[in-house]
Amino acid sequence: MAFFGEWTAVAAGGALGALLRHGATMAAAQWLPRGFPWGTLTVNVLGSLLMGVAFVLLVERGLVAPAWRLFFTVGLLGAFTTFSAFSMDALAMFGTGATARAMIYILASVATCLAAALAGIMLTRNF
């Protein structure tokens, strides 16, 4: 029964995370300048920040049951963030000759996601 509960938690979190990612990407496309994958960058940075928070609250402090940890980390945040879209966005920029833009995107994504995860951990540990 625990096995089924874990799979259900991941599936439910994943469905919610995917819907949130789609909504955030559509909002970014509507409100931010075109020609740069702002939506993917935004969800990945926000997701990294939230993963840092989740790590402290759910793993270090153990505030919820294991199924809820799976719901939030593997399911919701795993589906909300998207390395595959990041990869395709970068390759598309390379493919159109926008090499400098692609490199900026790659460096900005990696640096800001790492910084956001660290910020989430540090801020949450201090509360």
GROMACS .gro file of N, CA and C in nm:
model
  381
    1MET      N    1   0.083  -0.121   0.000
    1MET     CA    2   0.000   0.000   0.000
    1MET      C    3   0.086   0.125   0.000
    2ALA      N    4   0.198   0.127   0.070
    2ALA     CA    5   0.285   0.244   0.072
    2ALA      C    6   0.338   0.273  -0.067
    3PHE      N    7   0.370   0.166  -0.141
    3PHE     CA    8   0.420   0.181  -0.277
    3PHE      C    9   0.319   0.256  -0.363
    4PHE      N   10   0.192   0.217  -0.356
    4PHE     CA   11   0.086   0.282  -0.432
    4PHE      C   12   0.071   0.427  -0.389
    5GLY      N   13   0.081   0.453  -0.260
    5GLY     CA   14   0.070   0.590  -0.209
    5GLY      C   15   0.181   0.679  -0.259
    6GLU      N   16   0.303   0.626  -0.268
    6GLU     CA   17   0.416   0.704  -0.319
    6GLU      C   18   0.397   0.739  -0.466
    7TRP      N   19   0.354   0.640  -0.545
    7TRP     CA   20   0.331   0.664  -0.688
    7TRP      C   21   0.219   0.766  -0.708
    8THR      N   22   0.116   0.756  -0.628
    8THR     CA   23   0.004   0.850  -0.638
    8THR      C   24   0.049   0.991  -0.601
    9ALA      N   25   0.131   1.002  -0.498
    9ALA     CA   26   0.181   1.133  -0.457
    9ALA      C   27   0.265   1.197  -0.567
   10VAL      N   28   0.353   1.120  -0.628
   10VAL     CA   29   0.436   1.172  -0.737
   10VAL      C   30   0.349   1.213  -0.856
   11ALA      N   31   0.253   1.129  -0.891
   11ALA     CA   32   0.166   1.157  -1.006
   11ALA      C   33   0.083   1.284  -0.982
   12ALA      N   34   0.025   1.297  -0.864
   12ALA     CA   35  -0.057   1.414  -0.832
   12ALA      C   36   0.028   1.541  -0.831
   13GLY      N   37   0.143   1.533  -0.768
   13GLY     CA   38   0.233   1.649  -0.767
   13GLY      C   39   0.281   1.684  -0.906
   14GLY      N   40   0.310   1.581  -0.986
   14GLY     CA   41   0.355   1.604  -1.123
   14GLY      C   42   0.250   1.671  -1.209
   15ALA      N   43   0.127   1.629  -1.193
   15ALA     CA   44   0.018   1.691  -1.270
   15ALA      C   45   0.004   1.838  -1.234
   16LEU      N   46   0.007   1.868  -1.105
   16LEU     CA   47  -0.004   2.007  -1.061
   16LEU      C   48   0.116   2.089  -1.106
   17GLY      N   49   0.236   2.033  -1.093
   17GLY     CA   50   0.357   2.103  -1.135
   17GLY      C   51   0.357   2.134  -1.284
   18ALA      N   52   0.312   2.039  -1.365
   18ALA     CA   53   0.307   2.060  -1.510
   18ALA      C   54   0.208   2.170  -1.546
   19LEU      N   55   0.093   2.172  -1.479
   19LEU     CA   56  -0.005   2.278  -1.504
   19LEU      C   57   0.050   2.415  -1.463
   20LEU      N   58   0.117   2.420  -1.349
   20LEU     CA   59   0.177   2.546  -1.304
   20LEU      C   60   0.286   2.593  -1.400
   21ARG      N   61   0.367   2.500  -1.449
   21ARG     CA   62   0.472   2.537  -1.544
   21ARG      C   63   0.411   2.592  -1.672
   22HIS      N   64   0.309   2.525  -1.723
   22HIS     CA   65   0.244   2.573  -1.845
   22HIS      C   66   0.187   2.714  -1.825
   23GLY      N   67   0.122   2.735  -1.713
   23GLY     CA   68   0.066   2.867  -1.683
   23GLY      C   69   0.174   2.974  -1.672
   24ALA      N   70   0.283   2.942  -1.606
   24ALA     CA   71   0.392   3.039  -1.591
   24ALA      C   72   0.457   3.069  -1.725
   25THR      N   73   0.473   2.968  -1.808
   25THR     CA   74   0.533   2.988  -1.940
   25THR      C   75   0.443   3.074  -2.028
   26MET      N   76   0.312   3.050  -2.023
   26MET     CA   77   0.219   3.130  -2.101
   26MET      C   78   0.216   3.275  -2.052
   27ALA      N   79   0.222   3.294  -1.921
   27ALA     CA   80   0.224   3.429  -1.866
   27ALA      C   81   0.351   3.503  -1.908
   28ALA      N   82   0.464   3.434  -1.903
   28ALA     CA   83   0.590   3.497  -1.943
   28ALA      C   84   0.587   3.534  -2.090
   29ALA      N   85   0.529   3.449  -2.174
   29ALA     CA   86   0.520   3.478  -2.317
   29ALA      C   87   0.433   3.601  -2.343
   30GLN      N   88   0.335   3.621  -2.259
   30GLN     CA   89   0.245   3.735  -2.276
   30GLN      C   90   0.307   3.864  -2.224
   31TRP      N   91   0.383   3.858  -2.115
   31TRP     CA   92   0.427   3.979  -2.047
   31TRP      C   93   0.573   4.016  -2.069
   32LEU      N   94   0.656   3.921  -2.113
   32LEU     CA   95   0.799   3.949  -2.126
   32LEU      C   96   0.840   3.953  -2.273
   33PRO      N   97   0.952   4.019  -2.304
   33PRO     CA   98   0.996   4.030  -2.443
   33PRO      C   99   1.018   3.893  -2.508
   34ARG      N  100   0.987   3.885  -2.636
   34ARG     CA  101   1.006   3.760  -2.710
   34ARG      C  102   1.152   3.747  -2.752
   35GLY      N  103   1.189   3.626  -2.793
   35GLY     CA  104   1.323   3.603  -2.843
   35GLY      C  105   1.418   3.544  -2.740
   36PHE      N  106   1.369   3.527  -2.618
   36PHE     CA  107   1.449   3.468  -2.511
   36PHE      C  108   1.355   3.383  -2.428
   37PRO      N  109   1.396   3.264  -2.387
   37PRO     CA  110   1.306   3.173  -2.313
   37PRO      C  111   1.286   3.214  -2.166
   38TRP      N  112   1.223   3.328  -2.146
   38TRP     CA  113   1.200   3.380  -2.011
   38TRP      C  114   1.117   3.286  -1.926
   39GLY      N  115   1.017   3.222  -1.984
   39GLY     CA  116   0.930   3.133  -1.908
   39GLY      C  117   1.006   3.016  -1.849
   40THR      N  118   1.088   2.952  -1.931
   40THR     CA  119   1.166   2.838  -1.883
   40THR      C  120   1.266   2.882  -1.776
   41LEU      N  121   1.333   2.994  -1.801
   41LEU     CA  122   1.429   3.045  -1.702
   41LEU      C  123   1.358   3.077  -1.571
   42THR      N  124   1.242   3.139  -1.579
   42THR     CA  125   1.168   3.176  -1.459
   42THR      C  126   1.126   3.054  -1.378
   43VAL      N  127   1.067   2.954  -1.443
   43VAL     CA  128   1.023   2.837  -1.367
   43VAL      C  129   1.141   2.760  -1.310
   44ASN      N  130   1.252   2.757  -1.382
   44ASN     CA  131   1.367   2.684  -1.329
   44ASN      C  132   1.430   2.755  -1.210
   45VAL      N  133   1.438   2.888  -1.214
   45VAL     CA  134   1.494   2.963  -1.100
   45VAL      C  135   1.399   2.956  -0.981
   46LEU      N  136   1.271   2.980  -1.004
   46LEU     CA  137   1.172   2.972  -0.895
   46LEU      C  138   1.167   2.831  -0.838
   47GLY      N  139   1.167   2.732  -0.926
   47GLY     CA  140   1.166   2.593  -0.879
   47GLY      C  141   1.289   2.557  -0.798
   48SER      N  142   1.404   2.612  -0.837
   48SER     CA  143   1.527   2.587  -0.761
   48SER      C  144   1.520   2.651  -0.623
   49LEU      N  145   1.467   2.773  -0.618
   49LEU     CA  146   1.449   2.839  -0.489
   49LEU      C  147   1.356   2.757  -0.400
   50LEU      N  148   1.244   2.714  -0.455
   50LEU     CA  149   1.148   2.635  -0.378
   50LEU      C  150   1.205   2.498  -0.338
   51MET      N  151   1.290   2.441  -0.424
   51MET     CA  152   1.353   2.314  -0.389
   51MET      C  153   1.447   2.332  -0.270
   52GLY      N  154   1.516   2.445  -0.264
   52GLY     CA  155   1.600   2.473  -0.147
   52GLY      C  156   1.517   2.484  -0.021
   53VAL      N  157   1.404   2.553  -0.029
   53VAL     CA  158   1.313   2.565   0.085
   53VAL      C  159   1.260   2.426   0.123
   54ALA      N  160   1.217   2.350   0.024
   54ALA     CA  161   1.164   2.216   0.049
   54ALA      C  162   1.269   2.126   0.112
   55PHE      N  163   1.392   2.137   0.069
   55PHE     CA  164   1.498   2.054   0.125
   55PHE      C  165   1.509   2.075   0.276
   56VAL      N  166   1.511   2.201   0.317
   56VAL     CA  167   1.523   2.229   0.460
   56VAL      C  168   1.398   2.184   0.536
   57LEU      N  169   1.281   2.224   0.487
   57LEU     CA  170   1.158   2.194   0.560
   57LEU      C  171   1.120   2.046   0.557
   58LEU      N  172   1.137   1.983   0.442
   58LEU     CA  173   1.085   1.848   0.427
   58LEU      C  174   1.189   1.740   0.452
   59VAL      N  175   1.315   1.768   0.424
   59VAL     CA  176   1.419   1.667   0.443
   59VAL      C  177   1.492   1.689   0.574
   60GLU      N  178   1.551   1.807   0.590
   60GLU     CA  179   1.627   1.833   0.714
   60GLU      C  180   1.538   1.834   0.838
   61ARG      N  181   1.425   1.902   0.829
   61ARG     CA  182   1.337   1.913   0.946
   61ARG      C  183   1.230   1.805   0.950
   62GLY      N  184   1.209   1.736   0.840
   62GLY     CA  185   1.112   1.627   0.836
   62GLY      C  186   0.972   1.667   0.875
   63LEU      N  187   0.925   1.779   0.825
   63LEU     CA  188   0.795   1.831   0.867
   63LEU      C  189   0.675   1.755   0.812
   64VAL      N  190   0.696   1.673   0.711
   64VAL     CA  191   0.584   1.599   0.653
   64VAL      C  192   0.622   1.453   0.632
   65ALA      N  193   0.523   1.371   0.608
   65ALA     CA  194   0.543   1.229   0.582
   65ALA      C  195   0.616   1.209   0.449
   66PRO      N  196   0.682   1.095   0.431
   66PRO     CA  197   0.758   1.069   0.307
   66PRO      C  198   0.676   1.086   0.179
   67ALA      N  199   0.550   1.047   0.180
   67ALA     CA  200   0.468   1.062   0.059
   67ALA      C  201   0.451   1.210   0.022
   68TRP      N  202   0.439   1.296   0.122
   68TRP     CA  203   0.427   1.440   0.094
   68TRP      C  204   0.558   1.496   0.042
   69ARG      N  205   0.671   1.446   0.093
   69ARG     CA  206   0.800   1.489   0.038
   69ARG      C  207   0.808   1.456  -0.110
   70LEU      N  208   0.766   1.336  -0.146
   70LEU     CA  209   0.765   1.296  -0.287
   70LEU      C  210   0.670   1.383  -0.369
   71PHE      N  211   0.554   1.413  -0.312
   71PHE     CA  212   0.457   1.499  -0.381
   71PHE      C  213   0.521   1.633  -0.417
   72PHE      N  214   0.586   1.697  -0.319
   72PHE     CA  215   0.641   1.831  -0.340
   72PHE      C  216   0.771   1.830  -0.422
   73THR      N  217   0.864   1.742  -0.390
   73THR     CA  218   0.995   1.748  -0.455
   73THR      C  219   0.998   1.677  -0.590
   74VAL      N  220   0.969   1.549  -0.593
   74VAL     CA  221   0.975   1.473  -0.718
   74VAL      C  222   0.859   1.510  -0.810
   75GLY      N  223   0.739   1.518  -0.754
   75GLY     CA  224   0.620   1.546  -0.834
   75GLY      C  225   0.607   1.691  -0.874
   76LEU      N  226   0.567   1.775  -0.780
   76LEU     CA  227   0.536   1.915  -0.811
   76LEU      C  228   0.657   1.990  -0.866
   77LEU      N  229   0.765   1.996  -0.790
   77LEU     CA  230   0.881   2.074  -0.835
   77LEU      C  231   0.955   2.006  -0.950
   78GLY      N  232   0.953   1.873  -0.954
   78GLY     CA  233   1.015   1.803  -1.065
   78GLY      C  234   0.945   1.832  -1.197
   79ALA      N  235   0.814   1.842  -1.194
   79ALA     CA  236   0.738   1.873  -1.316
   79ALA      C  237   0.736   2.023  -1.345
   80PHE      N  238   0.744   2.104  -1.241
   80PHE     CA  239   0.742   2.250  -1.259
   80PHE      C  240   0.870   2.298  -1.328
   81THR      N  241   0.982   2.246  -1.284
   81THR     CA  242   1.109   2.282  -1.349
   81THR      C  243   1.130   2.191  -1.468
   82THR      N  244   1.216   2.234  -1.559
   82THR     CA  245   1.225   2.157  -1.683
   82THR      C  246   1.362   2.169  -1.749
   83PHE      N  247   1.444   2.070  -1.726
   83PHE     CA  248   1.576   2.068  -1.789
   83PHE      C  249   1.565   2.038  -1.937
   84SER      N  250   1.466   1.959  -1.976
   84SER     CA  251   1.452   1.926  -2.118
   84SER      C  252   1.415   2.050  -2.199
   85ALA      N  253   1.326   2.134  -2.149
   85ALA     CA  254   1.291   2.257  -2.221
   85ALA      C  255   1.411   2.352  -2.225
   86PHE      N  256   1.484   2.359  -2.116
   86PHE     CA  257   1.607   2.439  -2.113
   86PHE      C  258   1.702   2.394  -2.222
   87SER      N  259   1.722   2.264  -2.235
   87SER     CA  260   1.813   2.210  -2.336
   87SER      C  261   1.766   2.244  -2.476
   88MET      N  262   1.639   2.226  -2.503
   88MET     CA  263   1.586   2.252  -2.636
   88MET      C  264   1.590   2.401  -2.670
   89ASP      N  265   1.562   2.487  -2.570
   89ASP     CA  266   1.570   2.631  -2.594
   89ASP      C  267   1.712   2.671  -2.633
   90ALA      N  268   1.810   2.618  -2.561
   90ALA     CA  269   1.950   2.650  -2.591
   90ALA      C  270   1.988   2.598  -2.730
   91LEU      N  271   1.951   2.475  -2.761
   91LEU     CA  272   1.984   2.419  -2.892
   91LEU      C  273   1.916   2.497  -3.005
   92ALA      N  274   1.794   2.542  -2.982
   92ALA     CA  275   1.724   2.622  -3.083
   92ALA      C  276   1.798   2.752  -3.110
   93MET      N  277   1.848   2.816  -3.005
   93MET     CA  278   1.923   2.939  -3.023
   93MET      C  279   2.053   2.913  -3.099
   94PHE      N  280   2.122   2.806  -3.063
   94PHE     CA  281   2.242   2.769  -3.139
   94PHE      C  282   2.207   2.744  -3.285
   95GLY      N  283   2.096   2.677  -3.309
   95GLY     CA  284   2.055   2.642  -3.445
   95GLY      C  285   2.023   2.762  -3.532
   96THR      N  286   1.981   2.871  -3.470
   96THR     CA  287   1.949   2.992  -3.548
   96THR      C  288   2.067   3.088  -3.553
   97GLY      N  289   2.182   3.045  -3.500
   97GLY     CA  290   2.301   3.130  -3.504
   97GLY      C  291   2.312   3.227  -3.389
   98ALA      N  292   2.222   3.220  -3.294
   98ALA     CA  293   2.226   3.310  -3.178
   98ALA      C  294   2.315   3.250  -3.069
   99THR      N  295   2.440   3.229  -3.105
   99THR     CA  296   2.534   3.162  -3.015
   99THR      C  297   2.555   3.240  -2.886
  100ALA      N  298   2.574   3.370  -2.897
  100ALA     CA  299   2.597   3.451  -2.776
  100ALA      C  300   2.475   3.446  -2.685
  101ARG      N  301   2.356   3.458  -2.743
  101ARG     CA  302   2.233   3.452  -2.664
  101ARG      C  303   2.220   3.316  -2.596
  102ALA      N  304   2.253   3.209  -2.668
  102ALA     CA  305   2.246   3.074  -2.611
  102ALA      C  306   2.342   3.060  -2.494
  103MET      N  307   2.462   3.110  -2.509
  103MET     CA  308   2.561   3.100  -2.401
  103MET      C  309   2.518   3.180  -2.278
  104ILE      N  310   2.462   3.299  -2.301
  104ILE     CA  311   2.412   3.379  -2.190
  104ILE      C  312   2.300   3.304  -2.118
  105TYR      N  313   2.211   3.244  -2.195
  105TYR     CA  314   2.101   3.168  -2.137
  105TYR      C  315   2.151   3.050  -2.055
  106ILE      N  316   2.246   2.977  -2.107
  106ILE     CA  317   2.301   2.861  -2.035
  106ILE      C  318   2.368   2.906  -1.906
  107LEU      N  319   2.454   3.006  -1.915
  107LEU     CA  320   2.523   3.054  -1.794
  107LEU      C  321   2.426   3.114  -1.694
  108ALA      N  322   2.331   3.193  -1.744
  108ALA     CA  323   2.233   3.254  -1.653
  108ALA      C  324   2.147   3.147  -1.586
  109SER      N  325   2.108   3.046  -1.660
  109SER     CA  326   2.024   2.940  -1.604
  109SER      C  327   2.097   2.864  -1.494
  110VAL      N  328   2.217   2.820  -1.523
  110VAL     CA  329   2.292   2.742  -1.425
  110VAL      C  330   2.325   2.827  -1.303
  111ALA      N  331   2.378   2.947  -1.325
  111ALA     CA  332   2.419   3.031  -1.213
  111ALA      C  333   2.300   3.073  -1.127
  112THR      N  334   2.191   3.117  -1.189
  112THR     CA  335   2.079   3.165  -1.108
  112THR      C  336   2.004   3.051  -1.041
  113CYS      N  337   1.997   2.935  -1.105
  113CYS     CA  338   1.931   2.821  -1.040
  113CYS      C  339   2.011   2.773  -0.919
  114LEU      N  340   2.142   2.766  -0.932
  114LEU     CA  341   2.224   2.728  -0.816
  114LEU      C  342   2.213   2.832  -0.705
  115ALA      N  343   2.218   2.959  -0.742
  115ALA     CA  344   2.205   3.065  -0.641
  115ALA      C  345   2.068   3.063  -0.576
  116ALA      N  346   1.963   3.036  -0.654
  116ALA     CA  347   1.828   3.032  -0.598
  116ALA      C  348   1.812   2.915  -0.502
  117ALA      N  349   1.865   2.799  -0.537
  117ALA     CA  350   1.857   2.683  -0.447
  117ALA      C  351   1.931   2.712  -0.317
  118LEU      N  352   2.049   2.770  -0.327
  118LEU     CA  353   2.125   2.805  -0.208
  118LEU      C  354   2.050   2.910  -0.125
  119ALA      N  355   1.992   3.009  -0.192
  119ALA     CA  356   1.915   3.112  -0.119
  119ALA      C  357   1.797   3.049  -0.046
  120GLY      N  358   1.728   2.957  -0.111
  120GLY     CA  359   1.616   2.889  -0.046
  120GLY      C  360   1.660   2.814   0.078
  121ILE      N  361   1.772   2.745   0.068
  121ILE     CA  362   1.826   2.672   0.184
  121ILE      C  363   1.864   2.767   0.296
  122MET      N  364   1.941   2.869   0.261
  122MET     CA  365   1.991   2.962   0.364
  122MET      C  366   1.876   3.040   0.431
  123LEU      N  367   1.782   3.090   0.350
  123LEU     CA  368   1.671   3.166   0.407
  123LEU      C  369   1.585   3.078   0.498
  124THR      N  370   1.560   2.957   0.457
  124THR     CA  371   1.474   2.868   0.535
  124THR      C  372   1.544   2.822   0.662
  125ARG      N  373   1.672   2.797   0.654
  125ARG     CA  374   1.745   2.758   0.775
  125ARG      C  375   1.745   2.869   0.879
  126ASN      N  376   1.737   2.993   0.836
  126ASN     CA  377   1.741   3.106   0.929
  126ASN      C  378   1.605   3.140   0.987
  127PHE      N  379   1.501   3.069   0.946
  127PHE     CA  380   1.368   3.093   1.003
  127PHE      C  381   1.333   2.985   1.101
   0.00000   0.00000   0.00000
